[in-house]
Coordinates of C-alpha atoms in Angstrom, one line a residue:
M1 CA 27.2 120.8 -5.2
W2 CA 26.6 120.0 -1.5
R3 CA 26.0 116.3 -0.6
I4 CA 25.1 114.9 2.7
G5 CA 25.1 111.3 1.8
R6 CA 27.1 109.8 4.7
L7 CA 25.7 112.0 7.4
L8 CA 22.2 110.8 6.1
G9 CA 23.3 107.4 6.0
S10 CA 24.6 107.4 9.3
A11 CA 21.5 109.0 10.9
V12 CA 19.4 105.9 9.2
A13 CA 21.6 103.4 10.7
A14 CA 21.4 105.1 14.1
V15 CA 17.6 105.2 14.3
A16 CA 16.1 102.4 12.0
F17 CA 17.4 99.5 13.5
L18 CA 17.3 99.8 17.3
A19 CA 16.0 97.0 19.0
P20 CA 12.4 97.7 19.9
A21 CA 11.6 99.4 23.3
S22 CA 9.1 98.1 26.0
V23 CA 6.7 101.0 26.6
D24 CA 5.2 101.0 30.0
A25 CA 1.7 103.3 30.2
E26 CA 3.7 106.3 31.7
P27 CA 3.8 110.0 30.3
A28 CA 6.4 110.6 28.2
H29 CA 7.9 113.8 25.8
G30 CA 7.2 111.8 22.7
I31 CA 6.6 108.4 20.7
A32 CA 8.5 106.3 18.0
M33 CA 6.5 103.8 15.9
H34 CA 9.5 101.2 16.2
G35 CA 12.6 101.7 18.5
K36 CA 13.5 104.6 20.4
L37 CA 13.3 108.3 20.5
K38 CA 16.5 110.1 19.5
Y39 CA 15.9 113.0 21.4
A40 CA 15.8 112.9 25.1
P41 CA 13.2 114.7 27.5
G42 CA 13.8 118.5 27.6
F43 CA 16.2 118.7 24.5
S44 CA 16.3 122.4 23.6
H45 CA 15.7 122.1 19.6
F46 CA 15.7 119.6 16.5
D47 CA 19.3 119.0 15.2
Y48 CA 18.3 120.2 12.0
V49 CA 17.4 123.7 13.0
N50 CA 19.4 126.8 13.7
P51 CA 17.9 127.8 17.0
D52 CA 19.2 131.3 16.5
A53 CA 18.0 131.9 13.1
P54 CA 16.7 135.4 12.9
K55 CA 12.7 136.5 12.2
G56 CA 11.9 138.5 9.5
G57 CA 11.4 139.3 5.7
T58 CA 9.1 138.1 3.1
L59 CA 9.6 134.8 1.4
N60 CA 7.6 134.8 -2.0
M61 CA 6.4 131.7 -3.5
T62 CA 4.6 130.8 -6.8
T63 CA 2.2 128.0 -7.2
G64 CA 0.9 126.7 -10.7
E65 CA -2.5 125.3 -9.3
A66 CA -5.2 127.8 -8.3
F67 CA -7.5 127.4 -5.2
D68 CA -11.0 128.3 -4.4
S69 CA -11.0 127.3 -0.6
L70 CA -9.2 127.7 2.8
N71 CA -10.3 124.4 4.2
P72 CA -7.9 122.0 3.3
L73 CA -9.6 118.9 5.3
I74 CA -12.2 118.3 3.0
V75 CA -12.8 116.7 -0.4
N76 CA -14.7 120.0 -1.9
G77 CA -12.5 122.6 -3.4
A78 CA -9.2 123.3 -4.1
P79 CA -7.3 124.4 -0.9
A80 CA -4.7 127.2 -1.0
P81 CA -0.9 125.9 -0.5
G82 CA 0.7 126.2 3.1
L83 CA -2.7 125.8 5.6
R84 CA -1.8 122.6 7.0
G85 CA 1.9 123.8 8.4
Y86 CA 1.3 127.5 8.6
V87 CA -2.5 127.8 10.0
Y88 CA -3.3 124.4 11.7
E89 CA -1.1 122.5 14.3
T90 CA -1.3 118.6 15.6
L91 CA -0.8 117.4 19.0
L92 CA 2.5 116.3 18.3
E93 CA 5.1 117.1 16.1
R94 CA 7.2 115.0 13.9
A95 CA 11.1 115.1 13.8
T96 CA 12.1 114.7 10.1
D97 CA 15.4 113.3 11.1
E98 CA 14.0 109.9 12.3
P99 CA 12.1 107.3 10.4
F100 CA 8.8 108.3 12.6
S101 CA 8.9 109.9 15.8
L102 CA 6.6 112.4 17.3
Y103 CA 7.2 114.9 20.3
G104 CA 5.1 117.3 22.1
L105 CA 3.6 120.2 20.6
I106 CA -0.3 120.8 21.5
A107 CA 0.2 117.9 23.9
E108 CA 3.1 118.1 26.2
T109 CA 3.1 114.4 26.8
V110 CA 1.6 111.4 25.6
E111 CA 1.1 108.3 27.4
I112 CA 0.3 104.6 25.8
P113 CA 0.4 101.1 27.3
E114 CA 2.5 98.5 25.7
D115 CA -0.3 96.9 23.5
R116 CA -1.0 100.6 22.1
S117 CA -4.8 99.8 22.6
W118 CA -5.0 103.4 23.8
V119 CA -3.6 106.7 23.8
E120 CA -3.8 109.6 26.4
F121 CA -2.5 113.1 25.5
R122 CA -2.0 115.7 28.3
L123 CA -2.1 119.2 26.9
N124 CA 0.2 122.1 27.2
P125 CA -1.6 124.9 29.3
K126 CA 0.1 127.4 27.0
A127 CA -1.8 125.9 24.2
H128 CA -4.1 128.4 22.5
F129 CA -5.7 129.2 19.3
S130 CA -5.0 132.6 17.3
D131 CA -8.3 134.3 18.7
G132 CA -6.8 133.6 22.2
T133 CA -8.9 131.0 23.1
P134 CA -7.3 128.1 25.2
I135 CA -7.2 124.3 23.5
L136 CA -8.9 122.0 25.9
A137 CA -9.7 118.1 25.7
E138 CA -13.2 119.1 24.3
D139 CA -11.4 120.9 21.1
V140 CA -9.5 117.7 20.5
I141 CA -12.6 115.5 20.6
F142 CA -14.5 117.7 18.6
S143 CA -11.8 117.7 16.0
M144 CA -11.7 113.8 15.6
E145 CA -15.7 113.8 15.4
L146 CA -15.6 116.6 12.8
L147 CA -12.7 115.1 10.7
R148 CA -14.7 111.6 11.3
D149 CA -17.8 112.5 10.2
H150 CA -17.2 115.3 7.6
G151 CA -13.5 115.4 6.4
R152 CA -11.5 113.8 3.8
P153 CA -12.0 109.9 3.7
N154 CA -8.8 109.3 4.9
H155 CA -9.6 110.8 8.2
N156 CA -12.7 108.5 8.1
T157 CA -10.6 105.8 7.4
Y158 CA -8.3 106.3 10.4
Y159 CA -10.4 107.9 13.0
K160 CA -13.4 105.3 12.8
K161 CA -10.9 103.0 14.6
V162 CA -11.4 105.3 17.7
A163 CA -14.0 102.8 20.0
K164 CA -14.1 105.6 22.8
A165 CA -12.9 109.3 23.2
E166 CA -12.8 110.5 26.7
A167 CA -11.9 114.0 28.3
R168 CA -10.6 113.0 31.7
D169 CA -10.5 116.8 32.7
D170 CA -9.8 120.0 30.5
R171 CA -6.7 119.3 29.4
T172 CA -6.5 115.4 29.1
V173 CA -7.9 113.3 26.4
R174 CA -7.8 109.6 25.9
F175 CA -8.7 107.7 22.7
T176 CA -9.5 103.9 22.9
F177 CA -8.8 102.0 19.9
D178 CA -11.0 98.9 18.3
V179 CA -9.7 95.8 18.1
T180 CA -7.9 95.9 14.7
G181 CA -4.5 95.6 16.2
D182 CA -3.2 98.9 14.6
R183 CA -0.1 99.7 16.8
E184 CA 0.3 103.3 14.5
M185 CA -3.0 104.5 15.8
P186 CA -1.3 106.7 18.6
L187 CA 0.8 108.3 16.1
I188 CA -1.7 108.8 13.7
M189 CA -4.1 110.6 16.8
G190 CA -1.0 112.5 17.4
L191 CA -0.8 114.1 14.0
M192 CA -4.4 114.8 14.0
P193 CA -5.4 118.7 13.4
V194 CA -6.7 120.3 16.4
L195 CA -9.5 122.8 15.7
P196 CA -11.6 125.2 17.3
K197 CA -14.9 123.9 18.4
H198 CA -16.3 127.7 18.9
A199 CA -15.2 128.8 15.8
I200 CA -16.6 125.7 13.5
D201 CA -20.2 124.9 12.6
P202 CA -20.3 121.1 11.8
Q203 CA -23.2 121.7 9.1
T204 CA -21.2 124.1 7.0
F205 CA -17.7 122.4 7.3
E206 CA -18.0 120.8 4.0
R207 CA -18.6 123.6 1.9
T208 CA -15.5 125.5 0.5
T209 CA -14.8 128.9 2.0
L210 CA -12.3 131.9 2.0
E211 CA -12.9 132.9 5.4
P212 CA -9.7 133.0 7.1
P213 CA -9.7 130.4 9.6
V214 CA -9.0 130.2 13.4
G215 CA -5.6 127.8 14.1
S216 CA -3.3 127.5 16.4
G217 CA -0.1 127.7 14.1
P218 CA 2.6 130.4 13.4
Y219 CA 0.9 132.4 10.8
L220 CA -2.6 133.8 10.2
V221 CA -4.2 134.3 6.8
S222 CA -3.8 138.1 6.5
E223 CA -4.8 138.4 2.7
I224 CA -6.2 136.5 0.3
V225 CA -6.9 137.5 -3.3
P226 CA -9.1 134.7 -4.8
G227 CA -7.5 132.6 -7.5
R228 CA -4.4 134.8 -7.4
S229 CA -2.7 134.7 -4.0
V230 CA -2.7 134.0 -0.3
T231 CA -0.5 135.7 2.2
Y232 CA 0.4 134.5 5.6
T233 CA 1.9 136.7 8.4
R234 CA 3.6 135.4 11.4
D235 CA 1.7 135.6 14.6
P236 CA 2.9 137.9 17.2
A237 CA 1.1 136.1 19.9
Y238 CA 2.1 132.7 18.8
W239 CA 2.1 130.3 21.7
A240 CA 4.7 127.6 20.6
K241 CA 7.4 130.1 19.2
D242 CA 9.7 129.0 22.2
L243 CA 9.0 125.4 22.0
N244 CA 11.7 122.9 21.4
V245 CA 10.2 121.4 18.3
M246 CA 9.5 125.0 17.1
R247 CA 12.8 126.9 17.9
G248 CA 14.2 127.6 14.8
R249 CA 11.7 127.2 12.6
Y250 CA 9.1 129.2 10.4
N251 CA 11.2 132.3 10.4
P252 CA 9.8 134.8 7.7
A253 CA 7.7 137.6 8.7
V254 CA 5.5 137.0 6.0
V255 CA 5.1 134.2 3.2
K256 CA 3.0 134.8 0.1
F257 CA 2.1 132.3 -2.3
E258 CA 1.0 133.7 -5.8
V259 CA -0.8 131.8 -8.7
V260 CA 1.3 131.7 -11.6
R261 CA -0.1 129.0 -14.2
D262 CA 2.7 128.9 -16.5
V263 CA 5.9 127.5 -15.6
N264 CA 7.9 129.5 -17.7
S265 CA 6.6 132.5 -16.1
R266 CA 7.0 131.2 -12.4
F267 CA 11.0 130.6 -13.1
E268 CA 11.3 133.8 -14.6
S269 CA 10.0 135.1 -11.0
F270 CA 12.8 133.0 -9.7
K271 CA 15.8 134.0 -12.1
T272 CA 14.9 137.9 -11.0
G273 CA 14.8 137.0 -7.3
N274 CA 11.4 137.6 -6.7
V275 CA 11.4 134.0 -5.6
L276 CA 14.0 133.0 -3.9
V277 CA 14.0 129.0 -3.9
W278 CA 13.5 126.8 -6.9
P279 CA 12.9 123.0 -6.7
E280 CA 13.5 121.2 -9.6
T281 CA 12.7 117.6 -10.9
D282 CA 13.2 118.1 -14.8
P283 CA 16.5 117.1 -16.1
S284 CA 16.5 119.0 -18.9
S285 CA 16.1 122.3 -17.1
W286 CA 18.6 121.2 -14.4
S287 CA 20.9 120.7 -17.6
S288 CA 20.4 123.8 -19.5
A289 CA 17.9 126.5 -17.6
F290 CA 20.3 127.3 -15.2
N291 CA 22.9 129.6 -17.1
F292 CA 21.6 132.9 -16.1
P293 CA 23.7 135.8 -14.8
A294 CA 22.7 135.1 -11.0
V295 CA 24.3 131.6 -11.1
T296 CA 27.3 132.6 -13.2
Q297 CA 27.7 135.4 -10.6
G298 CA 27.3 133.0 -7.5
K299 CA 24.3 134.7 -6.6
V300 CA 22.4 131.6 -6.9
E301 CA 23.5 128.0 -5.7
R302 CA 22.4 124.7 -7.3
L303 CA 22.1 121.7 -4.6
E304 CA 22.0 118.0 -4.8
L305 CA 20.9 116.7 -1.7
D306 CA 21.3 113.0 -1.0
V307 CA 18.0 111.9 0.5
A308 CA 17.4 109.0 2.7
V309 CA 13.6 108.3 2.3
P310 CA 12.0 106.0 -0.6
A311 CA 11.5 107.5 -3.7
G312 CA 7.9 106.6 -4.0
M313 CA 5.9 105.7 -7.3
S314 CA 5.5 108.1 -10.0
A315 CA 3.2 106.4 -12.6
F316 CA 0.4 106.4 -15.0
V317 CA -2.3 104.9 -12.8
M318 CA -4.6 102.6 -14.8
N319 CA -8.4 102.8 -13.4
T320 CA -9.3 99.1 -13.0
R321 CA -12.8 100.4 -12.6
R322 CA -12.9 100.9 -16.3
P323 CA -14.1 97.9 -18.4
L324 CA -11.3 98.3 -20.7
L325 CA -8.4 98.2 -18.1
K326 CA -10.2 95.5 -16.1
D327 CA -8.3 92.8 -17.8
P328 CA -4.8 92.7 -16.3
R329 CA -3.2 91.4 -19.9
V330 CA -4.5 95.1 -21.2
R331 CA -2.5 97.0 -18.3
Q332 CA 0.6 94.5 -18.9
A333 CA 0.5 95.3 -22.5
L334 CA 0.5 99.3 -21.6
I335 CA 3.3 98.4 -19.1
Q336 CA 5.1 97.2 -22.1
L337 CA 4.7 99.7 -24.5
F338 CA 6.2 102.4 -22.1
D339 CA 10.0 103.1 -23.7
F340 CA 11.6 104.4 -20.4
E341 CA 14.9 104.1 -22.3
W342 CA 13.9 106.4 -25.2
V343 CA 11.8 108.7 -23.1
N344 CA 14.9 109.2 -20.7
R345 CA 17.6 109.7 -23.2
N346 CA 15.5 112.0 -25.3
L347 CA 13.2 114.1 -23.0
Y348 CA 15.5 113.9 -19.8
H349 CA 19.2 113.6 -20.9
G350 CA 19.3 110.1 -19.0
L351 CA 19.4 111.5 -15.6
Y352 CA 16.4 109.5 -14.4
S353 CA 16.4 105.8 -12.9
R354 CA 13.8 103.5 -13.6
T355 CA 11.4 102.7 -10.6
E356 CA 10.9 99.3 -9.8
S357 CA 9.1 99.5 -6.4
Y358 CA 6.5 101.5 -4.9
F359 CA 9.2 102.0 -1.9
E360 CA 12.5 102.5 -4.5
R361 CA 15.5 103.7 -3.1
S362 CA 15.2 102.2 0.5
E363 CA 15.3 99.1 2.4
L364 CA 11.6 98.8 2.1
S365 CA 12.0 97.9 -1.7
S366 CA 11.4 94.1 -2.7
S367 CA 13.4 94.6 -5.9
G368 CA 16.3 92.8 -6.3
R369 CA 15.7 91.2 -3.1
P370 CA 14.2 87.5 -2.8
A371 CA 11.3 87.1 -0.2
D372 CA 12.3 86.4 3.4
E373 CA 10.6 83.9 5.5
R374 CA 8.6 86.5 7.3
E375 CA 7.1 87.7 4.1
R376 CA 6.5 84.3 2.5
K377 CA 4.6 83.5 5.9
L378 CA 2.6 86.7 5.3
L379 CA 1.8 85.6 1.6
A380 CA 1.4 82.2 2.1
P381 CA -2.7 82.1 1.9
F382 CA -2.6 84.3 -1.1
P383 CA -0.4 81.8 -3.4
D384 CA -1.8 83.8 -6.5
A385 CA -1.4 87.3 -5.3
V386 CA 2.5 87.5 -6.2
K387 CA 4.3 86.3 -9.5
P388 CA 6.9 84.1 -9.0
E389 CA 9.8 86.4 -10.3
V390 CA 8.7 89.0 -8.2
L391 CA 8.8 86.6 -5.1
E392 CA 12.2 85.7 -5.8
G393 CA 13.6 89.4 -6.6
T394 CA 14.5 88.6 -10.3
F395 CA 11.5 90.9 -11.8
R396 CA 12.5 93.8 -13.9
F397 CA 10.0 96.0 -15.8
P398 CA 10.4 95.9 -19.5
E399 CA 13.9 97.5 -21.0
S400 CA 14.3 98.4 -24.6
D401 CA 17.0 99.5 -26.8
G402 CA 16.4 103.0 -26.6
S403 CA 15.7 103.3 -30.1
G404 CA 11.9 104.1 -30.0
R405 CA 11.6 101.3 -32.7
D406 CA 12.2 98.1 -30.7
R407 CA 10.1 95.5 -31.9
K408 CA 10.5 93.2 -28.9
P409 CA 8.2 95.0 -26.2
L410 CA 5.8 95.6 -29.3
R411 CA 5.5 92.2 -29.6
E412 CA 4.9 91.0 -26.3
A413 CA 2.4 93.8 -25.8
L414 CA 0.5 92.5 -29.0
G415 CA 0.3 89.1 -27.9
L416 CA -1.0 89.8 -24.3
L417 CA -3.7 92.0 -26.2
K418 CA -4.6 89.1 -28.8
Q419 CA -5.0 87.2 -25.2
A420 CA -7.2 89.7 -24.0
G421 CA -9.3 89.4 -27.2
Y422 CA -8.1 92.1 -29.3
E423 CA -7.0 92.2 -33.0
L424 CA -4.8 94.5 -34.9
K425 CA -6.4 95.6 -38.1
D426 CA -5.7 98.6 -40.5
G427 CA -3.2 99.9 -37.8
K428 CA -6.3 99.9 -35.3
L429 CA -6.6 97.4 -32.2
L430 CA -10.2 96.2 -32.2
D431 CA -12.5 94.0 -29.9
K432 CA -13.0 90.9 -31.7
T433 CA -16.5 90.5 -30.3
S434 CA -17.5 94.3 -30.5
G435 CA -15.1 95.5 -33.3
R436 CA -14.8 98.6 -31.1
P437 CA -11.4 100.2 -31.3
L438 CA -9.1 100.5 -28.2
V439 CA -9.5 103.9 -27.0
L440 CA -8.3 105.5 -23.7
E441 CA -8.1 109.1 -21.9
V442 CA -5.4 110.4 -19.8
L443 CA -6.2 113.4 -17.7
T444 CA -3.2 115.8 -16.9
L445 CA -2.7 119.0 -15.1
T446 CA 0.7 120.6 -16.3
A447 CA 2.7 120.9 -19.9
D448 CA 5.6 118.9 -18.9
Q449 CA 2.9 116.1 -18.1
E450 CA 1.2 116.3 -21.4
R451 CA 4.9 116.2 -23.1
L452 CA 5.4 112.7 -21.3
V453 CA 1.8 111.9 -22.3
L454 CA 2.0 112.8 -25.8
T455 CA 5.2 110.3 -26.1
F456 CA 3.3 107.1 -24.7
A457 CA 0.7 108.0 -27.0
A458 CA 3.2 107.4 -29.8
S459 CA 4.3 104.2 -28.5
L460 CA 0.9 102.8 -28.0
K461 CA -0.1 104.0 -31.5
R462 CA 2.4 101.4 -33.0
A463 CA 0.0 98.8 -31.3
G464 CA -3.1 100.4 -32.8
I465 CA -4.3 101.8 -29.4
S466 CA -5.4 105.4 -29.3
L467 CA -4.7 107.5 -26.2
T468 CA -6.3 110.9 -25.8
V469 CA -4.6 114.0 -23.9
R470 CA -7.4 116.0 -21.8
Q471 CA -5.4 119.1 -19.9
M472 CA -7.4 120.4 -17.4
E473 CA -7.5 123.3 -14.8
K474 CA -6.7 122.2 -11.2
V475 CA -10.6 122.6 -10.0
Q476 CA -12.0 120.3 -12.6
Y477 CA -9.2 117.9 -12.6
Q478 CA -9.5 117.5 -8.9
Q479 CA -13.4 116.7 -9.1
R480 CA -12.4 114.0 -11.9
L481 CA -10.2 112.5 -9.3
N482 CA -12.5 112.7 -7.0
D483 CA -15.1 110.8 -8.7
F484 CA -12.6 108.3 -10.1
D485 CA -13.7 109.9 -13.8
Y486 CA -10.8 108.9 -15.8
D487 CA -9.2 106.1 -17.6
L488 CA -5.5 107.1 -16.8
V489 CA -3.8 109.9 -14.7
Q490 CA -0.5 110.3 -13.7
F491 CA 0.3 110.5 -10.2
D492 CA 3.1 110.6 -7.5
Y493 CA 2.6 108.7 -4.3
P494 CA 5.2 109.5 -2.2
A495 CA 6.9 107.0 0.7
S496 CA 8.2 107.5 3.9
L497 CA 10.6 105.1 5.9
S498 CA 7.6 104.4 8.1
P499 CA 4.6 104.0 5.4
G500 CA 1.3 103.3 7.5
N501 CA -2.5 103.9 7.5
E502 CA -2.1 106.4 4.6
Q503 CA -1.6 102.8 2.3
N504 CA -5.3 101.8 3.5
F505 CA -6.4 105.3 1.8
R506 CA -4.2 104.2 -1.2
W507 CA -4.7 100.8 -2.0
S508 CA -7.5 99.1 0.4
S509 CA -10.5 97.3 -0.7
A510 CA -12.4 99.9 1.5
S511 CA -11.1 102.9 -0.2
A512 CA -11.8 101.9 -3.8
A513 CA -15.7 103.2 -3.4
A514 CA -14.7 106.1 -1.2
R515 CA -14.8 109.3 -3.0
G516 CA -11.6 111.4 -2.9
S517 CA -9.5 108.7 -1.7
F518 CA -6.1 108.0 -3.5
N519 CA -6.9 104.6 -4.7
Y520 CA -7.2 106.0 -8.0
A521 CA -6.4 102.4 -9.3
G522 CA -9.6 100.9 -7.7
V523 CA -7.4 98.0 -6.0
R524 CA -9.8 95.6 -4.3
S525 CA -7.4 92.8 -3.2
A526 CA -7.7 90.6 -0.1
A527 CA -3.8 90.3 -0.5
V528 CA -3.3 93.8 -0.2
D529 CA -5.7 94.3 2.5
A530 CA -3.7 91.3 4.3
M531 CA -0.5 93.2 4.0
I532 CA -1.4 96.7 4.9
A533 CA -2.9 95.3 8.1
A534 CA 0.4 93.2 8.6
V535 CA 2.3 96.6 8.2
L536 CA 0.2 98.3 10.9
A537 CA 0.7 95.4 13.3
A538 CA 4.1 94.9 13.3
D539 CA 6.0 95.5 16.5
D540 CA 9.7 95.6 15.6
R541 CA 11.4 96.9 12.9
E542 CA 12.6 93.6 11.3
S543 CA 8.6 92.5 11.1
F544 CA 8.0 95.8 9.6
V545 CA 10.1 95.9 6.9
S546 CA 9.4 92.3 5.9
A547 CA 5.6 93.2 5.5
V548 CA 6.1 96.5 3.5
R549 CA 8.1 94.4 1.0
A550 CA 5.4 92.0 0.8
L551 CA 3.0 94.8 0.1
D552 CA 5.2 95.9 -2.3
R553 CA 5.6 92.4 -4.3
V554 CA 1.5 92.3 -4.3
L555 CA 1.2 95.8 -5.7
I556 CA 3.9 95.1 -8.2
S557 CA 2.4 91.8 -9.2
G558 CA -1.1 93.5 -9.9
D559 CA 0.0 95.5 -12.5
Y560 CA -1.9 98.4 -11.6
V561 CA 0.3 101.5 -12.8
V562 CA 2.9 102.2 -15.6
P563 CA 5.8 102.9 -13.5
L564 CA 7.8 106.1 -14.5
F565 CA 11.4 107.3 -13.0
H566 CA 12.8 108.8 -10.1
L567 CA 15.7 111.1 -9.3
K568 CA 18.7 109.6 -6.9
T569 CA 19.1 112.9 -5.2
Q570 CA 17.1 116.1 -4.5
W571 CA 17.5 119.0 -6.9
V572 CA 17.1 122.7 -5.6
A573 CA 18.3 126.4 -6.7
V574 CA 18.6 129.0 -3.9
W575 CA 19.5 132.5 -3.9
K576 CA 22.1 133.1 -1.4
Q577 CA 20.0 135.6 0.9
L578 CA 17.6 132.4 1.9
M579 CA 20.0 130.8 4.6
R580 CA 19.3 126.9 5.7
P581 CA 20.9 125.0 8.6
A582 CA 24.0 123.1 8.2
V583 CA 22.2 119.4 8.6
T584 CA 19.3 118.4 6.4
P585 CA 16.7 115.9 7.3
L586 CA 16.4 112.3 6.3
S587 CA 13.5 113.7 3.5
G588 CA 16.2 116.5 2.0
Y589 CA 15.6 120.0 2.6
Q590 CA 12.8 121.6 4.5
L591 CA 12.0 124.8 4.1
D592 CA 10.3 125.6 7.3
T593 CA 13.9 125.7 9.0
W594 CA 15.3 128.3 6.5
W595 CA 15.5 131.9 7.0
L596 CA 16.1 135.1 5.3
E597 CA 19.5 136.8 6.3
P598 CA 19.3 140.5 7.1
G599 CA 21.1 142.8 4.5
R600 CA 22.3 139.8 2.2

């Protein structure tokens, strides 16, 4: 096994705790959310790439999710995988060995004042779209307005903070922000996809389409078989192929994604070498499925990679918009009834760890840490928003004896449900007033999800609660999510070392009613809104960490999800003809830095 914990740990220490730097309003080659940039002007390439990686070969991938659109920037439809990285580009490019730093891509320089009230981008004169049209300031402003008015709700959340957009000349664009004090906005604008004004009709943008898009990225959509596959071919005229942020990346000549619904069939494609990389998150498979000849012969390597980013929150999300789940005591009872210890031992070989935080596995987690003075000051206006034990860092989610028959959590749950107005009668939990049973539905997308949900349903049945399982196709499933039409849904909220505006899209009061947002729990909390604002306004790393921990405490105290589990390391199996750089970024392996070794 290949472990890089010491390397990643030193990288985090080197970049995460630097003193804040004063930023003058002058052009720079990049921007950091907090502290200083790691890479100096004129750097050759990122440290986690092989700048001499050979180009060529075909990389076959599989996906279990069907798609019906080549537009990943709208609510409607299920987009094909790969579009955001392979076809569309942004003004700046993220360095994944820093918490949150961006460097010039379409924009060769970025300029901000110390208060970050505006940002100005100077575009690279070499930048052009795949049809040869140069990228100009008018395209950048068009992109912002189009995505704000017709894109996904997160785009509207971000870009409505732009009070003024102006083209200072053909290659210079400035965005001036409103007075919300959001210091992340210059970086948010740097990560905005840049779209061709001449090739898009705003009136039809929100419709799904299978027309190959015009982008500026390293690949073109060369073939599309609706519902079955999408193929990307590297653009021989790609404008940024020699740019420092792209050197050593996007190396295969062809990348193809094939839709294979059945996970066992996808794994067979990997076993035969048709697919060369297999990320694994199922401990059962990791423990027992990798004994086929290619592994024993040394042709396939299993990697366990230490990662430095938070594990995030994987959970059953409870929709508080539903009358049955409005009462926090009902939600607390469902949390009590999830038997992690039994599930982990019997389904997952004991290889998972229980998730106790929305920013698990990082310094941003509040779990096990008493609130510091900065946190307490932020939380003071909301005295009822955080449970005392969460504030003191002593809170833990329920723990059973692992037998599957532990009476203690059952008693705790029934006590909470009694307080909420329910009674257990003839094996059914009934509302004392209406006599109606407590029946809930959970949406699932995969067989693995269904297996876990059925186990949870068995635990709930002990308390008289009926949990029905509805497994759905991707398109219908996404439609139900967009419309918040579910009781519970299993969802993974990933996290980074620099959470920011995406928290608004997940938890803010405004996003609770925004169709297509990720606020699946329906959170409406003044305390949550205030903590997100504090995260966005923090101007140094220490204040930022405190604000994130305060947000973590409010979310945990709200009982919005039934937390599941996470892996301490990242698992991936690889055929040896697919090569990787010697250094791995903070977030784990990065496939766009890998390459196919000729003749191997």
